[in-house]
Short mmCIF file of C-alpha atoms in Angstrom, two decimals:
data_model
loop_
_atom_site.label_atom_id
_atom_site.label_comp_id
_atom_site.label_asym_id
_atom_site.label_seq_id
_atom_site.Cartn_x
_atom_site.Cartn_y
_atom_site.Cartn_z
CA MET A 1322 96.96 98.39 68.83
CA PRO A 1323 100.34 100.11 68.63
CA SER A 1324 102.62 99.07 71.48
CA ARG A 1325 103.18 102.72 72.35
CA PHE A 1326 99.61 102.97 73.67
CA ARG A 1327 99.28 99.55 75.25
CA THR A 1328 100.51 100.09 78.81
CA LEU A 1329 98.59 103.27 79.50
CA LEU A 1330 95.37 101.92 78.03
CA SER A 1331 95.69 98.59 79.81
CA LEU A 1332 95.85 99.97 83.34
CA THR A 1333 93.13 102.47 82.53
CA VAL A 1334 90.86 99.60 81.55
CA LEU A 1335 91.85 97.13 84.25
CA LEU A 1336 92.17 99.41 87.25
CA GLY A 1337 89.83 102.22 86.30
CA VAL A 1338 92.43 104.98 86.57
CA VAL A 1339 94.74 106.98 84.37
CA PHE A 1340 98.42 106.95 85.34
CA SER A 1341 101.86 108.12 84.36
CA GLN A 1342 105.30 106.60 84.15
CA ILE A 1343 109.03 107.31 83.64
CA PRO A 1344 112.33 106.29 85.31
CA VAL A 1345 114.85 108.31 87.28
CA SER A 1346 118.35 108.32 88.75
CA LEU A 1347 120.24 110.20 91.45
CA ALA A 1348 122.61 108.69 94.02
CA GLU A 1349 126.14 107.75 94.79
CA PRO A 1350 127.05 104.05 94.48
CA ASN A 1351 126.33 101.85 97.48
CA THR A 1352 123.79 104.22 99.01
CA PRO A 1353 121.26 102.46 101.25
CA LEU A 1354 117.54 103.16 101.11
CA THR A 1355 117.56 105.49 104.14
CA PRO A 1356 117.51 109.24 104.78
CA GLU A 1357 120.84 110.57 103.53
CA ASN A 1358 123.07 113.13 105.24
CA SER A 1359 124.54 113.97 101.84
CA VAL A 1360 121.10 115.13 100.65
CA ASP A 1361 120.74 117.20 103.82
CA ALA A 1362 123.96 118.95 102.91
CA ILE A 1363 122.73 119.68 99.40
CA LEU A 1364 119.44 121.08 100.67
CA ALA A 1365 121.19 123.23 103.26
CA GLU A 1366 123.22 125.00 100.62
CA THR A 1367 122.32 128.40 99.26
CA PRO A 1368 119.72 127.85 96.52
CA THR A 1369 121.17 127.62 93.03
CA PRO A 1370 120.22 130.74 91.03
CA VAL A 1371 118.21 128.76 88.52
CA ALA A 1372 115.19 130.32 86.87
CA ASN A 1373 112.95 127.52 88.15
CA SER A 1374 110.77 128.99 90.88
CA VAL A 1375 108.58 126.41 92.62
CA GLU A 1376 106.32 129.19 93.93
CA ALA A 1377 105.73 130.42 90.41
CA ALA A 1378 105.58 126.99 88.85
CA THR A 1379 102.92 125.69 91.20
CA SER A 1380 100.76 128.67 90.35
CA GLY A 1381 100.49 127.36 86.79
CA ASN A 1382 101.78 130.61 85.30
CA THR A 1383 105.44 129.80 84.72
CA LYS A 1384 107.59 126.77 83.95
CA PHE A 1385 110.06 124.64 85.88
CA THR A 1386 112.33 124.55 82.85
CA LYS A 1387 113.05 128.22 82.24
CA ASN A 1388 116.46 129.25 80.97
CA GLY A 1389 119.09 129.57 83.67
CA ILE A 1390 121.84 127.79 85.57
CA PHE A 1391 121.64 124.03 86.11
CA ASP A 1392 123.71 121.69 88.26
CA GLN A 1393 123.40 118.12 89.52
CA ASP A 1394 121.45 119.26 92.60
CA THR A 1395 118.91 121.51 90.88
CA VAL A 1396 116.13 118.91 90.61
CA ILE A 1397 116.66 117.68 94.19
CA LYS A 1398 116.05 121.19 95.50
CA LEU A 1399 113.00 121.60 93.29
CA ALA A 1400 111.54 118.31 94.51
CA LYS A 1401 112.02 119.24 98.19
CA ALA A 1402 110.44 122.65 97.72
CA LEU A 1403 107.55 121.12 95.80
CA ALA A 1404 106.92 118.57 98.57
CA ALA A 1405 106.38 121.39 101.08
CA LYS A 1406 103.50 122.80 99.02
CA PRO A 1407 99.99 121.49 98.31
CA TYR A 1408 99.77 119.13 95.36
CA VAL A 1409 98.70 120.68 92.05
CA ALA A 1410 97.42 118.32 89.35
CA PRO A 1411 99.30 118.41 86.02
CA GLU A 1412 98.06 120.74 83.30
CA GLU A 1413 95.64 118.96 80.93
CA ALA A 1414 93.87 121.86 79.22
CA LEU A 1415 94.33 121.78 75.46
CA PRO A 1416 93.12 123.93 72.57
CA GLU A 1417 89.70 122.81 71.40
CA SER A 1418 91.17 121.39 68.19
CA LEU A 1419 93.20 118.86 70.22
CA GLN A 1420 90.77 118.14 73.05
CA ASN A 1421 88.99 115.10 71.61
CA LEU A 1422 91.39 113.53 69.14
CA THR A 1423 90.76 109.97 68.05
CA GLN A 1424 93.60 107.50 68.00
CA GLU A 1425 93.82 107.82 64.22
CA GLN A 1426 94.00 111.62 64.41
CA TYR A 1427 96.64 111.52 67.13
CA GLN A 1428 98.79 109.11 65.15
CA ASP A 1429 98.49 111.51 62.25
CA ILE A 1430 100.61 114.06 64.16
CA ARG A 1431 104.14 112.92 63.39
CA PHE A 1432 107.44 114.42 64.43
CA ARG A 1433 109.56 115.44 61.44
CA SER A 1434 112.78 113.42 61.57
CA ASP A 1435 114.65 116.20 59.76
CA LYS A 1436 113.91 118.44 62.79
CA ALA A 1437 115.44 116.01 65.33
CA ILE A 1438 117.43 117.73 68.09
CA TRP A 1439 121.21 117.15 67.72
CA LYS A 1440 120.86 115.93 64.14
CA ASN A 1441 122.81 118.96 62.92
CA PRO A 1442 125.56 118.98 64.03
CA SER A 1443 125.58 115.23 64.28
CA LEU A 1444 125.86 113.83 67.84
CA PRO A 1445 125.57 110.22 69.06
CA TYR A 1446 121.87 110.70 69.90
CA GLN A 1447 118.88 112.32 68.22
CA LEU A 1448 115.92 113.61 70.24
CA GLN A 1449 112.34 113.57 68.93
CA LEU A 1450 109.23 114.85 70.71
CA PHE A 1451 105.68 113.60 71.26
CA HIS A 1452 102.66 115.86 70.77
CA ARG A 1453 99.91 116.18 73.36
CA GLY A 1454 96.46 114.71 72.74
CA PHE A 1455 94.44 111.46 72.82
CA TYR A 1456 95.44 109.63 76.05
CA PHE A 1457 98.45 111.90 76.53
CA LYS A 1458 96.89 115.23 77.55
CA GLN A 1459 99.14 116.01 80.52
CA MET A 1460 101.76 118.64 79.77
CA VAL A 1461 105.41 117.65 80.17
CA GLU A 1462 108.05 120.39 80.29
CA LEU A 1463 111.33 119.71 78.51
CA ALA A 1464 114.69 121.44 78.69
CA LEU A 1465 118.13 120.92 77.17
CA VAL A 1466 121.27 121.20 79.29
CA ARG A 1467 124.66 122.21 77.89
CA GLY A 1468 127.38 122.54 80.50
CA ASN A 1469 125.72 124.38 83.41
CA GLN A 1470 123.17 126.19 81.24
CA VAL A 1471 119.58 125.06 80.80
CA SER A 1472 117.38 126.09 77.87
CA HIS A 1473 113.62 125.57 77.89
CA LEU A 1474 112.51 123.54 74.88
CA ALA A 1475 109.37 125.38 73.81
CA TYR A 1476 106.61 123.79 71.77
CA ASN A 1477 107.02 124.41 68.05
CA PRO A 1478 104.34 123.30 65.56
CA ASP A 1479 107.00 123.27 62.82
CA TYR A 1480 108.46 120.15 64.47
CA PHE A 1481 105.40 118.18 63.36
CA GLU A 1482 103.62 117.19 60.17
CA THR A 1483 100.00 116.05 59.92
CA GLY A 1484 98.07 113.81 57.55
CA LYS A 1485 94.56 113.85 56.18
CA SER A 1486 92.86 112.74 59.41
CA LEU A 1487 93.70 115.97 61.23
CA THR A 1488 92.01 118.85 59.40
CA GLN A 1489 92.68 121.72 61.83
CA PRO A 1490 96.06 123.45 62.15
CA LEU A 1491 98.29 122.83 65.16
CA PRO A 1492 98.38 125.51 67.88
CA LYS A 1493 101.02 128.24 67.89
CA ARG A 1494 101.40 128.87 71.64
CA ASP A 1495 103.69 126.88 73.92
CA ILE A 1496 101.53 123.93 75.06
CA GLY A 1497 104.50 121.72 75.97
CA TYR A 1498 104.83 118.09 74.96
CA SER A 1499 103.64 114.69 76.19
CA GLY A 1500 107.05 113.02 76.18
CA PHE A 1501 110.04 112.24 74.02
CA ARG A 1502 112.07 109.49 72.44
CA LEU A 1503 115.77 109.04 71.80
CA HIS A 1504 117.36 107.53 68.72
CA TYR A 1505 120.81 105.95 68.56
CA PRO A 1506 122.73 103.79 66.01
CA LEU A 1507 122.05 100.64 68.06
CA ASN A 1508 121.98 97.99 65.32
CA ARG A 1509 123.81 99.74 62.46
CA HIS A 1510 126.38 102.50 62.54
CA ASP A 1511 124.61 104.36 59.71
CA TYR A 1512 121.03 104.35 61.07
CA PHE A 1513 119.54 105.92 64.22
CA ASP A 1514 117.23 103.28 65.74
CA GLU A 1515 114.59 104.20 68.28
CA LEU A 1516 116.23 103.41 71.63
CA LEU A 1517 114.21 104.86 74.50
CA VAL A 1518 110.75 106.36 75.07
CA PHE A 1519 109.37 108.41 77.97
CA GLN A 1520 105.64 109.04 77.62
CA GLY A 1521 102.67 108.81 79.98
CA ALA A 1522 102.94 109.31 83.76
CA THR A 1523 106.24 107.71 84.78
CA TYR A 1524 106.34 105.06 82.06
CA PHE A 1525 109.42 104.42 79.96
CA ARG A 1526 110.83 101.61 77.87
CA ALA A 1527 114.14 100.88 76.17
CA LEU A 1528 115.77 98.40 73.82
CA GLY A 1529 118.93 96.35 73.64
CA LYS A 1530 120.52 95.39 70.35
CA GLY A 1531 118.14 93.43 68.12
CA ASN A 1532 115.13 94.03 70.39
CA ASN A 1533 111.59 95.23 69.73
CA TYR A 1534 109.51 96.97 72.40
CA GLY A 1535 107.83 94.83 75.04
CA VAL A 1536 108.31 95.23 78.79
CA SER A 1537 108.12 98.72 80.34
CA ALA A 1538 109.41 100.35 83.52
CA ARG A 1539 107.94 102.98 85.80
CA GLY A 1540 109.47 105.55 88.07
CA LEU A 1541 107.48 104.64 91.17
CA ALA A 1542 104.45 102.54 92.16
CA LEU A 1543 102.01 103.66 94.86
CA LYS A 1544 99.13 101.66 96.34
CA THR A 1545 99.22 98.99 93.64
CA ALA A 1546 96.22 96.61 93.88
CA ASP A 1547 94.86 98.70 96.78
CA PRO A 1548 91.05 98.44 97.09
CA MET A 1549 90.92 102.25 97.32
CA GLY A 1550 92.67 102.56 93.96
CA GLU A 1551 96.23 103.01 92.76
CA GLU A 1552 97.97 106.39 92.76
CA PHE A 1553 100.05 107.22 89.69
CA PRO A 1554 102.90 109.71 90.01
CA PHE A 1555 103.74 111.92 87.05
CA PHE A 1556 106.99 113.27 85.62
CA LYS A 1557 106.28 116.97 85.34
CA ALA A 1558 109.57 118.01 83.74
CA PHE A 1559 112.75 116.64 82.15
CA TRP A 1560 116.20 118.11 81.74
CA ILE A 1561 118.19 116.28 79.04
CA GLU A 1562 121.94 116.78 78.93
CA GLU A 1563 123.51 117.25 75.53
CA PRO A 1564 125.59 114.13 74.76
CA HIS A 1565 129.33 114.37 74.22
CA LYS A 1566 130.35 113.89 70.61
CA ASP A 1567 132.77 111.04 71.44
CA ALA A 1568 130.78 109.17 74.11
CA ASN A 1569 127.59 107.11 74.17
CA LEU A 1570 126.53 108.20 77.69
CA LEU A 1571 123.32 110.23 77.94
CA VAL A 1572 121.99 111.75 81.19
CA ILE A 1573 118.35 112.62 81.83
CA HIS A 1574 116.94 114.36 84.92
CA ALA A 1575 113.26 114.22 85.86
CA LEU A 1576 110.96 115.82 88.45
CA LEU A 1577 108.27 113.50 89.86
CA ASP A 1578 105.10 114.67 91.56
CA SER A 1579 101.95 113.10 93.00
CA PRO A 1580 99.56 113.78 95.90
CA SER A 1581 101.73 111.59 98.19
CA VAL A 1582 105.34 112.20 97.13
CA THR A 1583 107.75 114.21 95.01
CA GLY A 1584 111.04 112.99 93.64
CA ALA A 1585 114.21 113.90 91.79
CA TYR A 1586 115.49 111.31 89.31
CA ARG A 1587 118.63 110.98 87.27
CA PHE A 1588 119.02 108.42 84.46
CA SER A 1589 122.43 107.58 82.98
CA VAL A 1590 121.90 105.67 79.73
CA ARG A 1591 124.46 103.50 77.89
CA PRO A 1592 123.18 101.60 74.83
CA GLY A 1593 124.62 98.26 73.72
CA ASP A 1594 123.84 94.57 73.37
CA ASN A 1595 122.12 95.22 76.68
CA THR A 1596 121.15 98.84 77.25
CA HIS A 1597 121.99 99.86 80.80
CA MET A 1598 120.31 102.66 82.74
CA ASP A 1599 121.75 103.70 86.10
CA VAL A 1600 118.87 105.19 88.07
CA ASP A 1601 119.33 107.42 91.12
CA ALA A 1602 116.32 108.82 92.97
CA VAL A 1603 115.61 111.05 95.96
CA LEU A 1604 112.05 110.83 97.30
CA PHE A 1605 110.28 113.40 99.50
CA PRO A 1606 107.06 111.86 100.89
CA ARG A 1607 104.20 114.27 101.60
CA VAL A 1608 102.49 111.50 103.60
CA ASP A 1609 103.68 108.24 105.17
CA LEU A 1610 104.22 105.73 102.35
CA ASP A 1611 103.54 102.15 103.44
CA LYS A 1612 102.54 100.84 100.00
CA VAL A 1613 105.38 102.06 97.83
CA GLY A 1614 106.99 100.12 94.97
CA LEU A 1615 110.59 100.79 93.93
CA ALA A 1616 111.96 100.01 90.46
CA PRO A 1617 108.60 98.85 89.04
CA GLY A 1618 108.35 96.91 85.79
CA THR A 1619 105.18 96.13 83.81
CA SER A 1620 104.62 93.54 81.13
CA MET A 1621 102.04 91.42 79.30
CA TYR A 1622 101.44 87.72 79.81
CA MET A 1623 98.45 86.05 78.18
CA HIS A 1624 99.38 82.37 77.90
CA ALA A 1625 102.13 79.78 77.46
CA LEU A 1626 102.45 76.00 77.83
CA ASN A 1627 101.84 76.19 81.58
CA GLY A 1628 98.39 77.77 81.31
CA ARG A 1629 96.21 77.52 78.19
CA GLN A 1630 93.08 75.89 79.61
CA HIS A 1631 91.14 79.19 79.71
CA ILE A 1632 92.56 80.66 76.47
CA ASP A 1633 91.29 80.20 72.91
CA ASP A 1634 94.15 81.45 70.73
CA ALA A 1635 95.77 80.11 67.54
CA ARG A 1636 99.29 80.94 68.73
CA PRO A 1637 101.15 78.55 71.07
CA GLU A 1638 102.36 81.36 73.38
CA VAL A 1639 101.64 85.09 73.74
CA HIS A 1640 103.70 87.15 76.21
CA ASP A 1641 106.25 89.93 76.54
CA SER A 1642 107.74 88.16 79.57
CA ASP A 1643 107.35 84.56 80.66
CA GLY A 1644 108.84 84.58 84.15
CA LEU A 1645 109.98 86.50 87.21
CA LEU A 1646 113.64 85.85 88.04
CA MET A 1647 114.99 86.72 91.49
CA LEU A 1648 118.49 86.56 92.92
CA ASN A 1649 117.91 86.97 96.64
CA GLY A 1650 120.19 88.09 99.42
CA ARG A 1651 121.23 84.47 100.06
CA SER A 1652 122.40 84.09 96.43
CA GLU A 1653 119.50 81.74 95.66
CA ARG A 1654 118.15 81.90 92.10
CA LEU A 1655 114.34 81.74 92.04
CA TRP A 1656 112.32 81.26 88.83
CA ARG A 1657 108.58 81.95 88.98
CA PRO A 1658 106.65 81.35 85.72
CA LEU A 1659 104.04 84.05 85.13
CA ALA A 1660 100.32 83.30 85.08
CA ASN A 1661 97.13 84.73 83.65
CA PRO A 1662 94.77 83.96 86.57
CA LYS A 1663 90.99 84.02 86.70
CA THR A 1664 91.09 86.69 89.42
CA LEU A 1665 93.70 89.28 90.38
CA GLN A 1666 96.46 87.78 92.50
CA VAL A 1667 99.38 89.29 94.39
CA SER A 1668 102.49 87.34 95.46
CA ALA A 1669 105.10 88.58 97.94
CA PHE A 1670 108.64 87.14 98.11
CA MET A 1671 110.30 88.30 101.35
CA ASP A 1672 114.00 89.06 101.21
CA ASN A 1673 116.85 90.97 102.79
CA ALA A 1674 119.34 92.89 100.63
CA PRO A 1675 118.13 91.56 97.24
CA GLN A 1676 120.77 91.20 94.55
CA GLY A 1677 118.39 91.47 91.61
CA PHE A 1678 114.95 90.77 90.17
CA GLY A 1679 113.23 91.25 86.86
CA LEU A 1680 110.70 90.25 84.23
CA ILE A 1681 112.40 87.88 81.81
CA GLN A 1682 111.58 86.82 78.26
CA ARG A 1683 113.31 83.43 78.31
CA GLN A 1684 111.60 81.80 75.32
CA ARG A 1685 113.56 83.09 72.28
CA ASN A 1686 112.28 80.75 69.54
CA TYR A 1687 109.93 82.11 66.88
CA TYR A 1688 108.16 78.76 66.69
CA ALA A 1689 107.03 79.17 70.29
CA TYR A 1690 104.86 82.10 69.16
CA GLU A 1691 104.24 81.70 65.39
CA ASP A 1692 103.34 85.41 65.20
CA LEU A 1693 104.28 87.29 62.02
CA GLN A 1694 103.06 90.69 63.25
CA THR A 1695 104.54 90.79 66.76
CA PRO A 1696 107.99 89.21 67.20
CA TYR A 1697 107.66 88.27 70.87
CA GLN A 1698 110.91 86.31 70.69
CA THR A 1699 112.79 89.63 70.28
CA HIS A 1700 111.19 91.47 73.19
CA PRO A 1701 113.72 92.46 75.87
CA SER A 1702 114.03 91.21 79.41
CA LEU A 1703 114.20 93.86 82.15
CA TRP A 1704 116.60 93.17 85.02
CA VAL A 1705 116.84 95.33 88.16
CA GLU A 1706 120.11 95.34 90.11
CA PRO A 1707 119.97 97.29 93.39
CA ILE A 1708 123.00 99.42 94.19
CA GLY A 1709 123.75 99.31 97.88
CA ASN A 1710 121.81 97.48 100.57
CA TRP A 1711 118.04 97.87 100.16
CA GLY A 1712 117.45 96.14 103.51
CA GLN A 1713 114.37 94.10 104.33
CA GLY A 1714 111.29 94.00 102.18
CA SER A 1715 109.58 91.96 99.48
CA VAL A 1716 109.51 91.54 95.73
CA ILE A 1717 105.82 92.04 94.91
CA LEU A 1718 104.31 90.39 91.82
CA THR A 1719 100.82 91.39 90.64
CA GLU A 1720 99.05 89.32 87.98
CA ILE A 1721 95.79 90.63 86.50
CA PRO A 1722 93.49 88.44 84.37
CA THR A 1723 93.27 89.36 80.70
CA GLN A 1724 91.86 87.94 77.49
CA SER A 1725 93.82 90.28 75.22
CA GLU A 1726 97.43 91.13 74.56
CA ILE A 1727 96.64 94.87 74.50
CA HIS A 1728 96.70 94.81 78.32
CA ASP A 1729 99.87 95.03 80.37
CA ASN A 1730 98.62 92.79 83.17
CA ILE A 1731 101.89 91.99 84.99
CA MET A 1732 103.68 94.22 87.48
CA VAL A 1733 106.68 93.66 89.76
CA PHE A 1734 108.53 95.96 92.19
CA TRP A 1735 110.41 96.05 95.50
CA ARG A 1736 108.43 97.09 98.58
CA PRO A 1737 110.60 98.11 101.56
CA GLN A 1738 109.50 96.76 104.91
CA GLU A 1739 109.85 100.14 106.62
CA THR A 1740 107.36 102.93 105.96
CA LEU A 1741 108.80 105.99 104.20
CA LYS A 1742 107.93 108.80 106.58
CA ALA A 1743 106.39 112.13 105.60
CA GLY A 1744 108.78 115.06 105.89
CA SER A 1745 111.87 112.87 105.40
CA HIS A 1746 113.87 112.16 102.27
CA TYR A 1747 115.08 108.81 100.93
CA ARG A 1748 117.73 108.08 98.37
CA PHE A 1749 118.13 104.85 96.41
CA ALA A 1750 119.93 103.68 93.30
CA TYR A 1751 119.72 100.75 90.92
CA ARG A 1752 120.69 99.63 87.43
CA LEU A 1753 118.18 98.59 84.76
CA SER A 1754 119.35 96.26 81.99
CA TRP A 1755 117.21 95.94 78.85
CA GLY A 1756 117.96 93.01 76.53
CA GLU A 1757 119.10 89.52 77.49
CA GLU A 1758 118.57 88.14 80.98
CA PRO A 1759 121.58 88.31 83.33
CA ALA A 1760 124.36 85.91 82.43
CA VAL A 1761 124.85 82.78 84.53
CA LYS A 1762 128.11 81.09 85.50
CA GLN A 1763 129.25 78.08 83.54
CA GLY A 1764 127.51 74.93 84.68
CA THR A 1765 124.56 76.71 86.27
CA ILE A 1766 121.30 74.80 85.85
CA THR A 1767 118.29 76.93 84.92
CA VAL A 1768 114.64 76.28 84.08
CA SER A 1769 114.14 76.40 80.32
CA ARG A 1770 110.46 75.48 80.09
CA THR A 1771 107.38 74.92 82.23
CA ALA A 1772 104.36 73.05 80.88
CA SER A 1773 101.21 71.72 82.49
CA GLY A 1774 98.13 69.79 81.47
CA ARG A 1775 95.54 67.40 82.80
CA ALA A 1776 96.96 64.28 84.43
CA ASP A 1777 93.83 62.13 84.35
CA ILE A 1778 91.87 61.96 81.11
CA THR A 1779 88.81 60.70 82.97
CA LYS A 1780 88.84 63.64 85.41
CA PRO A 1781 90.15 66.63 83.42
CA THR A 1782 89.54 69.17 86.20
CA ALA A 1783 91.25 67.19 88.95
CA LYS A 1784 94.94 66.30 88.91
CA ARG A 1785 97.46 68.37 86.95
CA LEU A 1786 100.65 67.12 85.32
CA PHE A 1787 103.65 69.46 85.49
CA VAL A 1788 106.69 69.16 83.24
CA ILE A 1789 109.77 71.25 84.07
CA ASP A 1790 112.79 71.22 81.78
CA TYR A 1791 116.18 72.25 83.16
CA GLN A 1792 119.14 73.16 80.98
CA LEU A 1793 122.82 73.01 81.85
CA ASN A 1794 124.52 76.22 80.77
CA ASP A 1795 127.90 75.51 79.10
CA GLY A 1796 129.06 72.89 81.51
CA LYS A 1797 129.31 69.15 82.04
CA ARG A 1798 126.39 67.31 83.55
CA PRO A 1799 127.24 65.96 87.01
CA LYS A 1800 127.87 62.22 87.06
CA ALA A 1801 125.40 61.61 89.86
CA MET A 1802 121.73 62.34 89.23
CA PRO A 1803 120.25 64.95 91.54
CA VAL A 1804 117.27 64.11 93.71
CA PRO A 1805 114.08 66.14 93.06
CA LYS A 1806 112.19 67.68 95.94
CA VAL A 1807 108.67 68.96 95.22
CA GLN A 1808 106.48 70.61 97.84
CA SER A 1809 103.04 72.23 97.92
CA SER A 1810 101.27 74.42 100.47
CA GLY A 1811 97.99 72.66 99.69
CA GLY A 1812 96.76 69.53 97.96
CA SER A 1813 99.16 66.64 97.35
CA ILE A 1814 102.15 65.80 95.14
CA SER A 1815 102.66 62.36 93.56
CA LYS A 1816 104.56 60.49 90.83
CA VAL A 1817 107.68 62.67 91.03
CA SER A 1818 110.20 61.67 88.38
CA LEU A 1819 113.51 63.10 87.14
CA GLN A 1820 115.34 61.94 84.04
CA GLN A 1821 118.15 63.14 81.83
CA ASN A 1822 117.07 65.18 78.79
CA ALA A 1823 119.21 64.23 75.81
CA HIS A 1824 117.81 67.11 73.75
CA ASN A 1825 119.24 69.91 75.90
CA GLY A 1826 121.83 68.12 78.03
CA GLY A 1827 119.87 68.84 81.19
CA TYR A 1828 117.01 67.22 83.05
CA ARG A 1829 113.23 66.83 82.91
CA LEU A 1830 111.21 66.84 86.11
CA THR A 1831 107.61 65.62 86.05
CA PHE A 1832 105.06 65.30 88.85
CA GLN A 1833 101.34 65.25 89.44
CA PHE A 1834 99.52 67.73 91.62
CA ASP A 1835 96.10 67.06 93.12
CA PRO A 1836 94.62 70.29 94.53
CA GLU A 1837 92.04 68.37 96.57
CA ASP A 1838 90.15 71.07 98.54
CA ALA A 1839 92.72 73.84 98.06
CA ALA A 1840 91.64 77.00 96.24
CA VAL A 1841 95.25 78.24 95.95
CA ALA A 1842 98.53 76.37 96.35
CA GLU A 1843 102.16 77.47 96.27
CA LEU A 1844 104.37 74.86 94.58
CA ARG A 1845 108.14 74.61 94.94
CA ALA A 1846 110.60 72.30 93.15
CA GLU A 1847 114.32 71.89 93.88
CA LEU A 1848 117.10 69.66 92.60
CA LEU A 1849 119.28 68.34 95.46
CA PHE A 1850 122.88 67.31 94.84
CA ASP A 1851 125.19 65.04 96.83
CA THR A 1852 127.46 67.01 99.16
CA ALA A 1853 130.90 66.14 100.50
CA THR A 1854 129.25 64.80 103.66
CA GLY A 1855 127.09 62.41 101.68
CA ASN A 1856 123.89 64.39 102.25
CA MET A 1857 121.59 65.65 99.54
CA ALA A 1858 121.22 69.44 99.61
CA PRO A 1859 120.25 72.39 97.38
CA ALA A 1860 122.97 74.21 95.47
CA PRO A 1861 122.18 77.94 95.94
CA GLY A 1862 123.21 79.98 92.94
CA LYS A 1863 123.97 76.86 90.86
CA VAL A 1864 120.44 75.49 90.37
CA GLU A 1865 117.30 77.59 90.03
CA THR A 1866 114.51 76.95 92.48
CA TRP A 1867 111.19 76.66 90.64
CA LEU A 1868 108.17 78.40 92.17
CA TYR A 1869 104.57 78.31 90.97
CA ARG A 1870 101.17 79.51 92.18
CA TRP A 1871 98.28 77.26 91.25
CA SER A 1872 94.77 78.66 91.59
CA ARG A 1873 91.33 77.48 90.53
#
């Protein structure tokens, strides 16, 4: 199945709902996740004379993106006004000819590359549009911004060509679009590669140099893994600023809506070896939000060397991401290998003022996957770096069982400890980096591989053997061997051993775990180094702490 459809289909199948996704950005640097006086000032100003009337737009008769004046506060004011009104579901009505398209028919509607926005005259980016239909029936309004002027980007059937599968002509009236993608000369100066896609709810994904699509991001997560069902916000409209001819910066504004919250987002995109997106958001809760997820990322993990006992697959590993990396407020690096459990599981990692977290694709060797169709070794990592102090909360990791790679079964986000109150507004900012995982300082010791298997051939379902390889990143190995410390919340640990690994210049830690009567156990491994006082202690920031959840 094409990767463009995978995320939306996966959550529809696994959670029984249809959702939307796309990122946003809007805040000054170092802004905490609290109600902001600066936003109050913006909202107290005389309304900008923009031709975007919330009263008219919510009636379904007019658009948010009409021609008019646009400034950096326009979407904030729209989001606040929208939050004060009853929620209106996004428009899904389509002409009969598009109502029940098959996947093949939908794929047969292709944007004509010669019609790309900004192709003539040539600018650093080219904009292409996605048609509505198939799983993408919700209407998305698009507008182009030049200076302080906004122009509605009306639907035009001449932008598209169709093949033999679609026999009926495309509609003539303005039905909007389902999303868009941006192209940029990322890998070659003479070719515009696909760089960034926004399509489906609040989903979006981007690429660094040499990457192929894998992990995705979302604008906001609400009630994830809630027994009553997850709520999926939707980006109703986008305003895309025309890029400057001599700069690679592109700015995108988005209006988010859902039954529980509205939001104004601003994305500042800079492509490169790692593509960076500075995201600023202002949220206006309609109700108290106690199960909100900020900076969500979604990915696919089916199996790797640490969990193949329930998988029958010819490939050694299959995943878009193989671990969750966290840099907490105490500067401790935490590495948590992902899992494909038998039942849905949710892990919470409490923190204060997190420095970063993200879904990482650490295994970059083709021979780890042996897949000629899907180059998993080129899929990007997604790193989230909060801007300002996000306060107390938890990194939440959700792992959903799957037997197929068409399902995005992994999700991670930050959940603030404090409830976001109805009638207030909250502003937060962060940077997304798509590509390689964040660089480490010379000499930092990181986990390069996690493997597990049965420890006792006579009792294959009892004890487990764990093998953890550590690599030393561009530094000299300390003369004194560290001392391993392995702990478990349940069961027992035995036969702990650490030795030098001549193949990578680092270390190999092995131990056996006997679950005994435990149904679930949280494992933790650390390498302790000799301190100036002669005591053995962890080295925060210099050695990753390995975390693992074992479950039956």
